[in-house]
Amino acid sequence: MNHPARLVVLVSGSGTNLQALIDACADPAYGARIVAVGADREDIEGLARAERAQIPTFVRQVSDFETREGWDAAIATVVERFEPDVVVSAGFMKLLSQDFLDRFLTLNTHPALCPAFPGMHGPRDALEHGVKVTGATLFVVDAGVDTGPIVAQVPVEVAEDDDVESLHERIKTAERAMLVDAVGRIAREGISVEGRRVRIGAESR
Ligand code: GRF
């Protein structure tokens, strides 16, 4: 791990998780800096946030490549250029190839308490199931959908009058704090992943 740790953040949308990391990295004591922000589409607020913070950006759109494998290779190549210690997928809506995951320690946030409610609709599925507590999970990305070893989790209570939007917004507030806290600790103290057990504070990476 470099000091400060080098982060590449991948986004597909509004980028509020990215903004939380940008704000945290403004303090040198945080121990990390964002060396690039990448996206799979143009014209998103996540890229605008990076540009305002004068962070280099890149876009690789699947539709610009003849094959999905071509896109997989291109995203790995451009990320490699920035020599990240950690890649943070923060609302990035594409699955990354096994080759990418073998090359880069990649973390992702999911707006549910894994292994419950994986996939694109964590808040909706939790609400429909009638759970009283849901939350957010930070995990090491593996080949599955939201199945990787868990780094951190935060619970969020479901309110009687929640709809999908209000619940997701409250989850996102907790998710951002969890992400900032865990990524900072990883940057300062290191991380070890053995099977499904993740430990922060073990300088194995
Ligand atoms: C987050 O809730 C993330 O977990 C989910 O999409 C949302 C992204 O929000 N995959 P933002 O783009 O960081 O604002």
Short mmCIF file of C-alpha atoms and ligand atoms in Angstrom, two decimals:
data_model
loop_
_atom_site.label_atom_id
_atom_site.label_comp_id
_atom_site.label_asym_id
_atom_site.label_seq_id
_atom_site.Cartn_x
_atom_site.Cartn_y
_atom_site.Cartn_z
CA MET A 1 0.00 0.00 0.00
CA ASN A 2 1.32 3.43 -0.91
CA HIS A 3 1.12 6.25 1.66
CA PRO A 4 -1.17 7.96 0.94
CA ALA A 5 -3.01 5.02 -0.61
CA ARG A 6 -3.91 5.46 -4.28
CA LEU A 7 -7.63 5.07 -5.02
CA VAL A 8 -9.36 4.71 -8.36
CA VAL A 9 -13.12 5.23 -7.97
CA LEU A 10 -15.60 3.87 -10.52
CA VAL A 11 -19.05 5.50 -10.85
CA SER A 12 -22.17 5.31 -13.01
CA GLY A 13 -24.46 7.91 -11.51
CA SER A 14 -24.85 10.67 -8.99
CA GLY A 15 -21.58 9.94 -7.23
CA THR A 16 -22.51 10.88 -3.68
CA ASN A 17 -20.28 8.09 -2.37
CA LEU A 18 -17.48 9.47 -4.53
CA GLN A 19 -18.10 12.96 -3.13
CA ALA A 20 -17.82 11.62 0.42
CA LEU A 21 -14.43 10.13 -0.48
CA ILE A 22 -13.31 13.34 -2.21
CA ASP A 23 -14.20 15.32 0.91
CA ALA A 24 -12.43 12.84 3.21
CA CYS A 25 -9.28 12.82 1.06
CA ALA A 26 -8.98 16.61 1.45
CA ASP A 27 -7.56 15.92 4.92
CA PRO A 28 -3.99 14.59 4.60
CA ALA A 29 -4.49 12.61 7.82
CA TYR A 30 -7.11 10.50 6.02
CA GLY A 31 -4.30 8.58 4.34
CA ALA A 32 -5.70 8.18 0.82
CA ARG A 33 -5.99 10.14 -2.38
CA ILE A 34 -8.16 9.61 -5.42
CA VAL A 35 -5.85 9.34 -8.42
CA ALA A 36 -8.62 8.85 -11.01
CA VAL A 37 -12.37 8.49 -11.43
CA GLY A 38 -13.71 6.20 -14.14
CA ALA A 39 -17.19 5.71 -15.56
CA ASP A 40 -19.04 3.53 -18.02
CA ARG A 41 -21.07 6.45 -19.37
CA GLU A 42 -20.72 10.16 -20.17
CA ASP A 43 -22.57 13.12 -18.68
CA ILE A 44 -23.09 11.92 -15.15
CA GLU A 45 -22.84 13.93 -11.98
CA GLY A 46 -20.16 11.56 -10.69
CA LEU A 47 -17.77 12.70 -13.46
CA ALA A 48 -18.68 16.35 -12.86
CA ARG A 49 -17.80 15.94 -9.19
CA ALA A 50 -14.40 14.55 -10.13
CA GLU A 51 -13.76 17.35 -12.61
CA ARG A 52 -14.67 19.99 -10.02
CA ALA A 53 -12.14 18.39 -7.68
CA GLN A 54 -9.55 18.36 -10.50
CA ILE A 55 -9.24 14.58 -10.44
CA PRO A 56 -8.38 12.89 -13.77
CA THR A 57 -11.34 11.04 -15.31
CA PHE A 58 -11.84 8.36 -17.94
CA VAL A 59 -14.90 6.87 -19.63
CA ARG A 60 -15.11 3.45 -21.23
CA GLN A 61 -18.56 2.68 -22.65
CA VAL A 62 -19.44 -0.92 -23.41
CA SER A 63 -21.20 0.21 -26.62
CA ASP A 64 -17.91 1.59 -27.97
CA PHE A 65 -16.40 -1.91 -28.04
CA GLU A 66 -17.16 -4.77 -30.39
CA THR A 67 -17.20 -7.30 -27.57
CA ARG A 68 -17.68 -7.28 -23.84
CA GLU A 69 -14.20 -8.81 -23.55
CA GLY A 70 -12.83 -5.78 -25.39
CA TRP A 71 -14.41 -3.48 -22.81
CA ASP A 72 -13.15 -5.67 -19.95
CA ALA A 73 -9.60 -5.39 -21.25
CA ALA A 74 -9.88 -1.65 -21.88
CA ILE A 75 -11.13 -0.83 -18.38
CA ALA A 76 -8.34 -2.91 -16.84
CA THR A 77 -5.73 -1.21 -19.01
CA VAL A 78 -6.80 2.31 -18.13
CA VAL A 79 -7.11 1.52 -14.41
CA GLU A 80 -3.63 -0.05 -14.41
CA ARG A 81 -2.19 3.20 -15.69
CA PHE A 82 -3.10 4.86 -12.37
CA GLU A 83 -1.45 2.13 -10.27
CA PRO A 84 -4.19 1.95 -7.64
CA ASP A 85 -3.80 0.29 -4.27
CA VAL A 86 -7.58 -0.04 -4.09
CA VAL A 87 -10.34 0.30 -6.69
CA VAL A 88 -13.64 1.49 -5.20
CA SER A 89 -16.73 0.70 -7.20
CA ALA A 90 -19.16 3.30 -5.85
CA GLY A 91 -22.46 2.91 -7.63
CA PHE A 92 -20.70 1.46 -10.70
CA MET A 93 -23.33 -0.51 -12.59
CA LYS A 94 -21.14 -2.98 -14.49
CA LEU A 95 -19.71 -6.32 -13.47
CA LEU A 96 -15.92 -6.46 -13.69
CA SER A 97 -14.06 -9.40 -15.22
CA GLN A 98 -12.19 -12.01 -13.19
CA ASP A 99 -8.96 -10.76 -14.74
CA PHE A 100 -9.73 -7.26 -13.43
CA LEU A 101 -10.51 -8.61 -9.96
CA ASP A 102 -7.29 -10.66 -9.93
CA ARG A 103 -5.28 -7.55 -10.75
CA PHE A 104 -6.87 -5.00 -8.42
CA LEU A 105 -8.25 -5.16 -4.90
CA THR A 106 -11.77 -3.96 -5.70
CA LEU A 107 -14.34 -2.88 -3.11
CA ASN A 108 -18.02 -2.28 -3.75
CA THR A 109 -20.87 -0.85 -1.73
CA HIS A 110 -24.30 -2.44 -1.74
CA PRO A 111 -27.41 -0.83 -0.21
CA ALA A 112 -28.50 -3.90 1.79
CA LEU A 113 -27.09 -6.17 4.47
CA CYS A 114 -25.40 -8.91 2.43
CA PRO A 115 -26.07 -11.73 1.85
CA ALA A 116 -29.67 -10.45 1.88
CA PHE A 117 -31.13 -8.71 -1.16
CA PRO A 118 -28.32 -8.80 -3.72
CA GLY A 119 -28.67 -7.18 -7.14
CA MET A 120 -29.97 -3.93 -8.52
CA HIS A 121 -32.90 -3.38 -6.14
CA GLY A 122 -31.63 -3.87 -2.60
CA PRO A 123 -33.82 -1.18 -0.95
CA ARG A 124 -36.96 -2.19 -2.87
CA ASP A 125 -36.48 -5.88 -2.16
CA ALA A 126 -35.89 -5.24 1.54
CA LEU A 127 -39.03 -3.10 1.74
CA GLU A 128 -41.13 -5.69 -0.11
CA HIS A 129 -39.85 -8.43 2.18
CA GLY A 130 -40.97 -6.43 5.20
CA VAL A 131 -37.66 -6.47 7.07
CA LYS A 132 -37.42 -4.07 10.01
CA VAL A 133 -33.67 -3.54 9.65
CA THR A 134 -31.65 -3.31 6.46
CA GLY A 135 -28.47 -1.34 5.76
CA ALA A 136 -25.38 -1.22 3.62
CA THR A 137 -22.41 -3.49 3.02
CA LEU A 138 -18.87 -2.84 1.83
CA PHE A 139 -17.34 -5.97 0.35
CA VAL A 140 -14.42 -7.25 -1.70
CA VAL A 141 -15.77 -7.87 -5.19
CA ASP A 142 -15.67 -11.48 -6.38
CA ALA A 143 -17.18 -13.27 -9.36
CA GLY A 144 -20.73 -13.22 -7.95
CA VAL A 145 -23.29 -10.44 -7.59
CA ASP A 146 -22.80 -8.81 -4.16
CA THR A 147 -21.37 -12.08 -2.77
CA GLY A 148 -17.77 -11.13 -1.90
CA PRO A 149 -16.04 -11.18 1.50
CA ILE A 150 -17.54 -8.52 3.77
CA VAL A 151 -15.39 -5.58 4.88
CA ALA A 152 -17.97 -3.53 6.81
CA GLN A 153 -21.71 -3.29 7.38
CA VAL A 154 -24.03 -0.69 8.85
CA PRO A 155 -27.64 -1.26 9.93
CA VAL A 156 -30.50 1.08 9.02
CA GLU A 157 -34.00 0.77 10.51
CA VAL A 158 -36.95 0.62 8.14
CA ALA A 159 -39.59 3.20 9.08
CA GLU A 160 -43.33 2.43 8.94
CA ASP A 161 -43.91 5.04 6.26
CA ASP A 162 -40.78 4.40 4.17
CA ASP A 163 -41.02 4.15 0.41
CA VAL A 164 -38.13 2.90 -1.73
CA GLU A 165 -36.74 6.39 -2.21
CA SER A 166 -36.81 7.49 1.43
CA LEU A 167 -35.31 4.19 2.57
CA HIS A 168 -32.55 4.29 -0.06
CA GLU A 169 -31.68 7.89 0.86
CA ARG A 170 -31.31 6.95 4.54
CA ILE A 171 -29.25 3.90 3.59
CA LYS A 172 -27.02 6.07 1.40
CA THR A 173 -26.29 8.43 4.30
CA ALA A 174 -25.15 5.49 6.44
CA GLU A 175 -23.38 3.89 3.45
CA ARG A 176 -21.24 6.97 2.82
CA ALA A 177 -20.08 7.16 6.43
CA MET A 178 -19.27 3.44 6.43
CA LEU A 179 -17.36 3.72 3.14
CA VAL A 180 -15.31 6.71 4.26
CA ASP A 181 -14.47 5.09 7.60
CA ALA A 182 -13.49 1.69 6.16
CA VAL A 183 -11.50 2.99 3.19
CA GLY A 184 -9.57 5.35 5.48
CA ARG A 185 -8.72 2.58 7.90
CA ILE A 186 -7.66 0.32 5.03
CA ALA A 187 -5.47 3.11 3.63
CA ARG A 188 -3.80 3.76 6.97
CA GLU A 189 -3.62 0.23 8.37
CA GLY A 190 -3.81 -2.23 5.45
CA ILE A 191 -6.20 -5.09 4.75
CA SER A 192 -5.97 -8.85 4.63
CA VAL A 193 -8.46 -11.12 2.90
CA GLU A 194 -8.28 -14.82 3.74
CA GLY A 195 -11.16 -16.75 2.29
CA ARG A 196 -14.24 -14.92 3.50
CA ARG A 197 -12.50 -13.29 6.47
CA VAL A 198 -11.46 -9.68 5.96
CA ARG A 199 -9.33 -7.91 8.53
CA ILE A 200 -8.39 -4.26 8.54
CA GLY A 201 -5.17 -3.48 10.30
CA ALA A 202 -3.19 -6.39 8.94
CA GLU A 203 -0.60 -4.98 6.55
CA SER A 204 -0.77 -7.78 4.01
CA ARG A 205 -1.61 -5.39 1.15
C1 GRF B 1 -25.49 3.44 -3.72
O1 GRF B 1 -26.56 3.19 -2.84
C2 GRF B 1 -24.82 2.15 -4.10
O2 GRF B 1 -24.73 1.23 -3.08
C3 GRF B 1 -25.75 1.66 -5.16
O3 GRF B 1 -26.07 2.81 -5.90
C4 GRF B 1 -25.96 3.94 -5.07
C5 GRF B 1 -24.95 4.88 -5.71
O4 GRF B 1 -25.10 6.16 -5.24
N1 GRF B 1 -25.15 0.61 -5.94
P1 GRF B 1 -24.09 7.34 -5.66
O5 GRF B 1 -23.89 7.30 -7.16
O6 GRF B 1 -22.80 7.13 -4.91
O7 GRF B 1 -24.79 8.59 -5.21
#
